[in-house]
PDB file of C-alpha atoms in Angstrom:
ATOM      1  CA  MET A   1      60.974 117.281  90.710  1.00  0.00           C
ATOM      2  CA  LEU A   2      61.317 113.674  89.580  1.00  0.00           C
ATOM      3  CA  LYS A   3      61.827 114.094  85.402  1.00  0.00           C
ATOM      4  CA  GLY A   4      64.186 110.951  84.295  1.00  0.00           C
ATOM      5  CA  LYS A   5      62.967 108.793  87.344  1.00  0.00           C
ATOM      6  CA  THR A   6      60.891 105.629  86.702  1.00  0.00           C
ATOM      7  CA  ALA A   7      58.109 104.576  89.417  1.00  0.00           C
ATOM      8  CA  LEU A   8      56.580 101.692  89.393  1.00  0.00           C
ATOM      9  CA  VAL A   9      53.320 100.921  90.885  1.00  0.00           C
ATOM     10  CA  THR A  10      51.967  97.752  91.809  1.00  0.00           C
ATOM     11  CA  GLY A  11      48.186  97.419  92.040  1.00  0.00           C
ATOM     12  CA  SER A  12      47.660 100.749  90.581  1.00  0.00           C
ATOM     13  CA  THR A  13      44.624 100.550  88.049  1.00  0.00           C
ATOM     14  CA  SER A  14      42.418 102.016  90.475  1.00  0.00           C
ATOM     15  CA  GLY A  15      42.398 103.598  94.559  1.00  0.00           C
ATOM     16  CA  ILE A  16      45.319 104.347  96.195  1.00  0.00           C
ATOM     17  CA  GLY A  17      47.719 103.120  93.436  1.00  0.00           C
ATOM     18  CA  LEU A  18      46.168 105.182  91.080  1.00  0.00           C
ATOM     19  CA  GLY A  19      46.376 108.060  92.883  1.00  0.00           C
ATOM     20  CA  ILE A  20      49.818 107.757  93.866  1.00  0.00           C
ATOM     21  CA  ALA A  21      50.865 106.661  90.310  1.00  0.00           C
ATOM     22  CA  LYS A  22      49.116 110.224  89.350  1.00  0.00           C
ATOM     23  CA  ALA A  23      51.054 112.009  91.845  1.00  0.00           C
ATOM     24  CA  LEU A  24      54.493 111.312  90.903  1.00  0.00           C
ATOM     25  CA  ALA A  25      53.624 111.622  87.043  1.00  0.00           C
ATOM     26  CA  ALA A  26      52.600 115.174  88.108  1.00  0.00           C
ATOM     27  CA  GLN A  27      56.451 115.235  89.428  1.00  0.00           C
ATOM     28  CA  GLY A  28      57.546 113.822  86.064  1.00  0.00           C
ATOM     29  CA  ALA A  29      58.446 110.300  86.784  1.00  0.00           C
ATOM     30  CA  ASN A  30      57.764 107.751  84.028  1.00  0.00           C
ATOM     31  CA  ILE A  31      55.026 105.551  85.479  1.00  0.00           C
ATOM     32  CA  VAL A  32      54.496 101.315  85.103  1.00  0.00           C
ATOM     33  CA  ILE A  33      51.028 100.583  86.276  1.00  0.00           C
ATOM     34  CA  ASN A  34      50.023  96.957  87.173  1.00  0.00           C
ATOM     35  CA  GLY A  35      46.934  96.025  88.214  1.00  0.00           C
ATOM     36  CA  PHE A  36      43.517  94.029  86.809  1.00  0.00           C
ATOM     37  CA  GLY A  37      40.026  95.272  85.547  1.00  0.00           C
ATOM     38  CA  ASP A  38      40.489  98.352  83.127  1.00  0.00           C
ATOM     39  CA  VAL A  39      43.846  99.402  81.807  1.00  0.00           C
ATOM     40  CA  ASP A  40      43.443 101.912  79.286  1.00  0.00           C
ATOM     41  CA  GLY A  41      41.591 104.158  81.523  1.00  0.00           C
ATOM     42  CA  PRO A  42      44.299 104.453  84.005  1.00  0.00           C
ATOM     43  CA  LYS A  43      47.215 104.382  81.350  1.00  0.00           C
ATOM     44  CA  ALA A  44      44.936 107.424  79.757  1.00  0.00           C
ATOM     45  CA  GLU A  45      44.407 109.448  83.079  1.00  0.00           C
ATOM     46  CA  VAL A  46      48.503 109.172  84.068  1.00  0.00           C
ATOM     47  CA  ALA A  47      49.590 110.028  80.290  1.00  0.00           C
ATOM     48  CA  ALA A  48      47.337 113.011  80.599  1.00  0.00           C
ATOM     49  CA  LEU A  49      49.666 114.579  83.287  1.00  0.00           C
ATOM     50  CA  GLY A  50      52.430 113.995  80.739  1.00  0.00           C
ATOM     51  CA  ALA A  51      53.854 110.971  81.963  1.00  0.00           C
ATOM     52  CA  LYS A  52      55.231 108.344  79.704  1.00  0.00           C
ATOM     53  CA  VAL A  53      52.975 105.636  81.043  1.00  0.00           C
ATOM     54  CA  ALA A  54      53.504 101.440  80.733  1.00  0.00           C
ATOM     55  CA  TYR A  55      51.287  98.482  81.807  1.00  0.00           C
ATOM     56  CA  HIS A  56      52.527  95.100  83.276  1.00  0.00           C
ATOM     57  CA  GLY A  57      49.880  92.713  84.187  1.00  0.00           C
ATOM     58  CA  ALA A  58      51.665  90.847  86.600  1.00  0.00           C
ATOM     59  CA  ASP A  59      49.659  88.570  89.109  1.00  0.00           C
ATOM     60  CA  MET A  60      51.558  89.650  92.141  1.00  0.00           C
ATOM     61  CA  SER A  61      50.962  85.957  94.091  1.00  0.00           C
ATOM     62  CA  LYS A  62      53.574  84.911  91.415  1.00  0.00           C
ATOM     63  CA  PRO A  63      57.462  85.581  92.011  1.00  0.00           C
ATOM     64  CA  ALA A  64      58.262  85.247  88.456  1.00  0.00           C
ATOM     65  CA  GLU A  65      55.630  87.429  87.042  1.00  0.00           C
ATOM     66  CA  ILE A  66      56.904  89.777  89.524  1.00  0.00           C
ATOM     67  CA  GLU A  67      60.591  89.418  88.449  1.00  0.00           C
ATOM     68  CA  ALA A  68      59.297  89.487  84.743  1.00  0.00           C
ATOM     69  CA  MET A  69      57.374  93.076  85.482  1.00  0.00           C
ATOM     70  CA  ILE A  70      60.627  94.477  86.816  1.00  0.00           C
ATOM     71  CA  ALA A  71      62.676  93.143  84.179  1.00  0.00           C
ATOM     72  CA  TYR A  72      60.019  95.126  81.729  1.00  0.00           C
ATOM     73  CA  ALA A  73      60.351  98.164  83.682  1.00  0.00           C
ATOM     74  CA  ALA A  74      63.899  98.128  83.232  1.00  0.00           C
ATOM     75  CA  GLU A  75      63.517  97.280  79.312  1.00  0.00           C
ATOM     76  CA  GLN A  76      60.992 100.298  79.186  1.00  0.00           C
ATOM     77  CA  PHE A  77      62.817 102.985  80.867  1.00  0.00           C
ATOM     78  CA  GLY A  78      66.174 101.727  82.263  1.00  0.00           C
ATOM     79  CA  ARG A  79      65.489 100.858  85.735  1.00  0.00           C
ATOM     80  CA  VAL A  80      63.112 100.978  88.963  1.00  0.00           C
ATOM     81  CA  ASP A  81      63.896 104.425  90.821  1.00  0.00           C
ATOM     82  CA  ILE A  82      60.730 104.108  92.813  1.00  0.00           C
ATOM     83  CA  LEU A  83      59.132 101.081  93.669  1.00  0.00           C
ATOM     84  CA  VAL A  84      55.697 101.733  95.538  1.00  0.00           C
ATOM     85  CA  ASN A  85      54.306  98.375  97.061  1.00  0.00           C
ATOM     86  CA  ASN A  86      50.698  98.819  97.072  1.00  0.00           C
ATOM     87  CA  ALA A  87      48.782  95.408  95.459  1.00  0.00           C
ATOM     88  CA  GLY A  88      46.228  94.360  98.272  1.00  0.00           C
ATOM     89  CA  ILE A  89      43.447  92.160  98.616  1.00  0.00           C
ATOM     90  CA  GLN A  90      40.675  91.498 101.576  1.00  0.00           C
ATOM     91  CA  HIS A  91      38.684  88.683 103.253  1.00  0.00           C
ATOM     92  CA  VAL A  92      36.868  89.223 106.905  1.00  0.00           C
ATOM     93  CA  ALA A  93      36.160  86.011 108.965  1.00  0.00           C
ATOM     94  CA  ARG A  94      37.239  84.911 112.073  1.00  0.00           C
ATOM     95  CA  VAL A  95      40.046  83.041 112.859  1.00  0.00           C
ATOM     96  CA  GLU A  96      38.462  79.859 112.981  1.00  0.00           C
ATOM     97  CA  ASN A  97      36.296  80.036 110.155  1.00  0.00           C
ATOM     98  CA  PHE A  98      39.057  81.759 108.193  1.00  0.00           C
ATOM     99  CA  PRO A  99      39.834  79.726 104.739  1.00  0.00           C
ATOM    100  CA  PRO A 100      43.082  78.693 104.488  1.00  0.00           C
ATOM    101  CA  GLU A 101      43.385  79.257 100.710  1.00  0.00           C
ATOM    102  CA  ARG A 102      42.048  83.260 101.484  1.00  0.00           C
ATOM    103  CA  TRP A 103      45.181  83.326 104.121  1.00  0.00           C
ATOM    104  CA  ASP A 104      47.552  82.166 101.712  1.00  0.00           C
ATOM    105  CA  ALA A 105      46.301  84.613  98.924  1.00  0.00           C
ATOM    106  CA  ILE A 106      46.466  87.395 100.892  1.00  0.00           C
ATOM    107  CA  ILE A 107      49.703  86.941 102.266  1.00  0.00           C
ATOM    108  CA  ALA A 108      51.049  86.295  98.970  1.00  0.00           C
ATOM    109  CA  ILE A 109      49.617  89.517  97.641  1.00  0.00           C
ATOM    110  CA  ASN A 110      49.424  92.083 100.203  1.00  0.00           C
ATOM    111  CA  MET A 111      52.956  91.051 102.126  1.00  0.00           C
ATOM    112  CA  SER A 112      55.374  88.563  99.868  1.00  0.00           C
ATOM    113  CA  SER A 113      54.808  90.568  96.909  1.00  0.00           C
ATOM    114  CA  ALA A 114      56.213  93.355  98.322  1.00  0.00           C
ATOM    115  CA  PHE A 115      59.322  91.114  99.495  1.00  0.00           C
ATOM    116  CA  HIS A 116      59.790  90.073  96.182  1.00  0.00           C
ATOM    117  CA  ALA A 117      59.385  93.800  94.038  1.00  0.00           C
ATOM    118  CA  THR A 118      61.770  94.927  96.834  1.00  0.00           C
ATOM    119  CA  ARG A 119      64.539  92.157  96.582  1.00  0.00           C
ATOM    120  CA  LEU A 120      64.502  92.265  92.711  1.00  0.00           C
ATOM    121  CA  ALA A 121      64.478  96.208  92.403  1.00  0.00           C
ATOM    122  CA  LEU A 122      67.029  97.060  95.138  1.00  0.00           C
ATOM    123  CA  PRO A 123      70.600  96.079  93.035  1.00  0.00           C
ATOM    124  CA  ALA A 124      69.813  98.836  90.661  1.00  0.00           C
ATOM    125  CA  MET A 125      68.649 101.368  92.857  1.00  0.00           C
ATOM    126  CA  GLN A 126      71.958 100.761  94.798  1.00  0.00           C
ATOM    127  CA  ALA A 127      74.133 100.132  91.749  1.00  0.00           C
ATOM    128  CA  ALA A 128      72.602 104.492  90.898  1.00  0.00           C
ATOM    129  CA  GLY A 129      73.007 105.655  94.393  1.00  0.00           C
ATOM    130  CA  TRP A 130      69.144 106.496  94.948  1.00  0.00           C
ATOM    131  CA  GLY A 131      65.941 104.921  95.014  1.00  0.00           C
ATOM    132  CA  ARG A 132      62.633 105.083  97.139  1.00  0.00           C
ATOM    133  CA  ILE A 133      60.930 102.247  98.476  1.00  0.00           C
ATOM    134  CA  ILE A 134      57.312 103.269  99.783  1.00  0.00           C
ATOM    135  CA  ASN A 135      55.060 100.433 100.708  1.00  0.00           C
ATOM    136  CA  VAL A 136      51.463 101.062 101.039  1.00  0.00           C
ATOM    137  CA  ALA A 137      50.576  99.148 104.506  1.00  0.00           C
ATOM    138  CA  SER A 138      47.751 100.001 106.341  1.00  0.00           C
ATOM    139  CA  VAL A 139      46.505 101.367 109.788  1.00  0.00           C
ATOM    140  CA  HIS A 140      45.935  97.541 110.473  1.00  0.00           C
ATOM    141  CA  GLY A 141      49.756  97.384 110.314  1.00  0.00           C
ATOM    142  CA  LEU A 142      49.705  99.127 113.866  1.00  0.00           C
ATOM    143  CA  VAL A 143      46.961  98.307 115.306  1.00  0.00           C
ATOM    144  CA  ALA A 144      44.521  95.372 114.612  1.00  0.00           C
ATOM    145  CA  SER A 145      40.941  94.812 113.996  1.00  0.00           C
ATOM    146  CA  ALA A 146      38.248  91.876 114.676  1.00  0.00           C
ATOM    147  CA  GLU A 147      37.957  89.009 111.649  1.00  0.00           C
ATOM    148  CA  LYS A 148      40.860  90.768 109.521  1.00  0.00           C
ATOM    149  CA  ALA A 149      43.397  88.188 110.678  1.00  0.00           C
ATOM    150  CA  ALA A 150      45.406  87.474 107.606  1.00  0.00           C
ATOM    151  CA  TYR A 151      45.216  91.289 106.426  1.00  0.00           C
ATOM    152  CA  VAL A 152      46.468  92.598 109.888  1.00  0.00           C
ATOM    153  CA  ALA A 153      49.300  89.994 109.485  1.00  0.00           C
ATOM    154  CA  ALA A 154      50.161  91.035 106.321  1.00  0.00           C
ATOM    155  CA  LYS A 155      50.265  94.661 107.147  1.00  0.00           C
ATOM    156  CA  HIS A 156      52.361  94.197 110.213  1.00  0.00           C
ATOM    157  CA  GLY A 157      54.431  92.324 108.178  1.00  0.00           C
ATOM    158  CA  VAL A 158      54.869  94.756 105.671  1.00  0.00           C
ATOM    159  CA  VAL A 159      55.809  97.353 108.391  1.00  0.00           C
ATOM    160  CA  GLY A 160      58.479  95.055 109.759  1.00  0.00           C
ATOM    161  CA  LEU A 161      60.152  94.347 106.111  1.00  0.00           C
ATOM    162  CA  THR A 162      59.915  98.511 105.875  1.00  0.00           C
ATOM    163  CA  LYS A 163      62.317  98.954 108.504  1.00  0.00           C
ATOM    164  CA  VAL A 164      64.758  96.300 108.106  1.00  0.00           C
ATOM    165  CA  THR A 165      65.045  97.448 104.270  1.00  0.00           C
ATOM    166  CA  ALA A 166      65.578 100.557 105.397  1.00  0.00           C
ATOM    167  CA  LEU A 167      68.405  99.673 108.049  1.00  0.00           C
ATOM    168  CA  GLU A 168      70.185  97.571 105.279  1.00  0.00           C
ATOM    169  CA  ASN A 169      70.115 100.651 103.191  1.00  0.00           C
ATOM    170  CA  ALA A 170      70.671 103.350 105.697  1.00  0.00           C
ATOM    171  CA  THR A 171      74.034 104.682 104.566  1.00  0.00           C
ATOM    172  CA  THR A 172      72.944 104.521 100.719  1.00  0.00           C
ATOM    173  CA  GLY A 173      70.997 106.994  98.900  1.00  0.00           C
ATOM    174  CA  VAL A 174      68.108 104.475  98.945  1.00  0.00           C
ATOM    175  CA  THR A 175      65.244 104.839 101.557  1.00  0.00           C
ATOM    176  CA  CYS A 176      62.234 102.679 102.634  1.00  0.00           C
ATOM    177  CA  ASN A 177      59.119 103.560 104.312  1.00  0.00           C
ATOM    178  CA  ALA A 178      55.714 102.563 104.543  1.00  0.00           C
ATOM    179  CA  ILE A 179      51.987 104.906 104.196  1.00  0.00           C
ATOM    180  CA  CYS A 180      49.458 103.483 106.522  1.00  0.00           C
ATOM    181  CA  PRO A 181      46.132 104.600 105.690  1.00  0.00           C
ATOM    182  CA  GLY A 182      42.822 104.522 107.590  1.00  0.00           C
ATOM    183  CA  TRP A 183      39.772 104.512 105.610  1.00  0.00           C
ATOM    184  CA  VAL A 184      40.152 105.563 102.166  1.00  0.00           C
ATOM    185  CA  LEU A 185      37.130 105.285 100.065  1.00  0.00           C
ATOM    186  CA  THR A 186      38.393 102.826  97.312  1.00  0.00           C
ATOM    187  CA  PRO A 187      36.209  99.938  95.589  1.00  0.00           C
ATOM    188  CA  LEU A 188      37.585  97.461  98.409  1.00  0.00           C
ATOM    189  CA  VAL A 189      35.984  99.863 100.868  1.00  0.00           C
ATOM    190  CA  GLN A 190      33.069 100.564  99.073  1.00  0.00           C
ATOM    191  CA  LYS A 191      31.826  97.279  99.243  1.00  0.00           C
ATOM    192  CA  GLN A 192      32.142  97.434 103.164  1.00  0.00           C
ATOM    193  CA  VAL A 193      29.998 100.396 102.819  1.00  0.00           C
ATOM    194  CA  ASP A 194      27.348  98.493 100.668  1.00  0.00           C
ATOM    195  CA  ALA A 195      27.343  95.340 103.050  1.00  0.00           C
ATOM    196  CA  LYS A 196      26.935  97.094 106.200  1.00  0.00           C
ATOM    197  CA  ALA A 197      23.929  99.148 104.383  1.00  0.00           C
ATOM    198  CA  ALA A 198      22.235  96.356 102.503  1.00  0.00           C
ATOM    199  CA  THR A 199      22.789  93.950 106.117  1.00  0.00           C
ATOM    200  CA  GLN A 200      21.256  96.829 108.772  1.00  0.00           C
ATOM    201  CA  GLY A 201      18.838  98.131 106.212  1.00  0.00           C
ATOM    202  CA  ILE A 202      20.316 101.598 106.194  1.00  0.00           C
ATOM    203  CA  SER A 203      21.316 104.307 103.709  1.00  0.00           C
ATOM    204  CA  ASN A 204      24.773 104.446 102.330  1.00  0.00           C
ATOM    205  CA  GLU A 205      25.188 107.760 103.941  1.00  0.00           C
ATOM    206  CA  ASP A 206      24.638 106.160 107.283  1.00  0.00           C
ATOM    207  CA  ALA A 207      26.731 103.219 106.484  1.00  0.00           C
ATOM    208  CA  THR A 208      29.551 105.520 105.832  1.00  0.00           C
ATOM    209  CA  LYS A 209      29.191 107.321 109.049  1.00  0.00           C
ATOM    210  CA  LEU A 210      28.829 103.822 111.219  1.00  0.00           C
ATOM    211  CA  LEU A 211      31.863 102.592 109.204  1.00  0.00           C
ATOM    212  CA  LEU A 212      33.845 106.140 110.016  1.00  0.00           C
ATOM    213  CA  GLY A 213      32.710 106.087 113.483  1.00  0.00           C
ATOM    214  CA  GLU A 214      33.807 102.906 114.661  1.00  0.00           C
ATOM    215  CA  LYS A 215      37.286 103.932 113.984  1.00  0.00           C
ATOM    216  CA  GLU A 216      38.567 107.151 112.523  1.00  0.00           C
ATOM    217  CA  PRO A 217      37.835 110.148 114.967  1.00  0.00           C
ATOM    218  CA  SER A 218      38.174 112.975 112.010  1.00  0.00           C
ATOM    219  CA  MET A 219      35.317 111.244 110.336  1.00  0.00           C
ATOM    220  CA  GLN A 220      36.287 111.345 107.117  1.00  0.00           C
ATOM    221  CA  PHE A 221      37.850 109.288 104.502  1.00  0.00           C
ATOM    222  CA  THR A 222      41.952 109.908 103.447  1.00  0.00           C
ATOM    223  CA  THR A 223      41.747 110.742  99.746  1.00  0.00           C
ATOM    224  CA  PRO A 224      44.436 109.117  96.938  1.00  0.00           C
ATOM    225  CA  GLU A 225      45.461 112.175  96.584  1.00  0.00           C
ATOM    226  CA  GLU A 226      46.666 112.881 100.026  1.00  0.00           C
ATOM    227  CA  LEU A 227      48.613 109.481 100.021  1.00  0.00           C
ATOM    228  CA  GLY A 228      50.007 110.439  96.758  1.00  0.00           C
ATOM    229  CA  ALA A 229      51.216 113.943  98.144  1.00  0.00           C
ATOM    230  CA  LEU A 230      53.101 111.737 101.449  1.00  0.00           C
ATOM    231  CA  ALA A 231      54.319 109.619  98.436  1.00  0.00           C
ATOM    232  CA  VAL A 232      55.584 112.488  96.670  1.00  0.00           C
ATOM    233  CA  PHE A 233      57.091 113.902  99.831  1.00  0.00           C
ATOM    234  CA  PHE A 234      59.239 110.562 100.252  1.00  0.00           C
ATOM    235  CA  CYS A 235      60.497 110.970  96.895  1.00  0.00           C
ATOM    236  CA  SER A 236      61.679 115.125  97.686  1.00  0.00           C
ATOM    237  CA  PRO A 237      64.841 116.157  98.875  1.00  0.00           C
ATOM    238  CA  ALA A 238      63.134 116.630 102.161  1.00  0.00           C
ATOM    239  CA  GLY A 239      62.720 112.636 102.551  1.00  0.00           C
ATOM    240  CA  ASN A 240      66.512 111.793 102.180  1.00  0.00           C
ATOM    241  CA  ASN A 241      66.439 111.266 105.624  1.00  0.00           C
ATOM    242  CA  VAL A 242      63.141 109.764 106.165  1.00  0.00           C
ATOM    243  CA  ARG A 243      64.075 105.914 106.338  1.00  0.00           C
ATOM    244  CA  GLY A 244      62.158 103.092 108.276  1.00  0.00           C
ATOM    245  CA  VAL A 245      58.996 105.029 109.403  1.00  0.00           C
ATOM    246  CA  ALA A 246      55.339 104.037 109.284  1.00  0.00           C
ATOM    247  CA  TRP A 247      53.451 106.758 108.833  1.00  0.00           C
ATOM    248  CA  ASN A 248      49.659 106.485 109.398  1.00  0.00           C
ATOM    249  CA  MET A 249      47.223 108.847 107.737  1.00  0.00           C
ATOM    250  CA  ASP A 250      44.174 107.475 109.371  1.00  0.00           C
ATOM    251  CA  GLY A 251      42.227 110.392 110.883  1.00  0.00           C
ATOM    252  CA  GLY A 252      43.396 109.775 114.297  1.00  0.00           C
ATOM    253  CA  TRP A 253      42.611 106.253 114.221  1.00  0.00           C
ATOM    254  CA  ALA A 254      45.907 104.810 115.726  1.00  0.00           C
ATOM    255  CA  ALA A 255      46.218 107.747 118.108  1.00  0.00           C
ATOM    256  CA  GLN A 256      43.427 106.255 120.383  1.00  0.00           C
TER     257      GLN A 256
END
């Protein structure tokens, strides 16, 4: 379905980003991955699906590096047809104890990077008459949790950016939508499970049940594969008039 299209997925060397990159690759898209840590492993996983794959290590807190990444994707494959803004970090603390430098870093990587990548990718999409911008927000773009001020603020901002981008391109072939996952068992969330198990002296299994039980009625993690399938839907003909939505995949979290 996506043969000849190019998808750039930020923060895609693991977790949600890698799951979405693989789902788009399976539909025939060329893939540009981005992130840190192991690069060869994720590249091989995407290439195994028959996709052409490239990597750019842009630091998503730096607009100049984001600009270089968009230019690199265009050099490799012509243009970015599908932009998935997924890069994100987390820090947990009460507002009065929140380190200002952590606030700045989370706003830069979780929200501002989506703006910079979007503004740079849009002109080529508009010229081509087709494009998909998919912002990986969070259920925390819809509701809040204590001790996550920067993350919640950033993700609410991403949902707002999604709506504006969609409205500004509403009469074109370019759509913009947000995916709002609940708990997804990524390395970031595994750290929270491990911390809960350690502080409460319980097993990882019990810590997982506690974590899910606090927020997610389904008592199950959303998977990167499920999020990838939703991204594919947004890119399909059925998604042509889906514009500006914040689609939660959260096991009923926001329905409470």
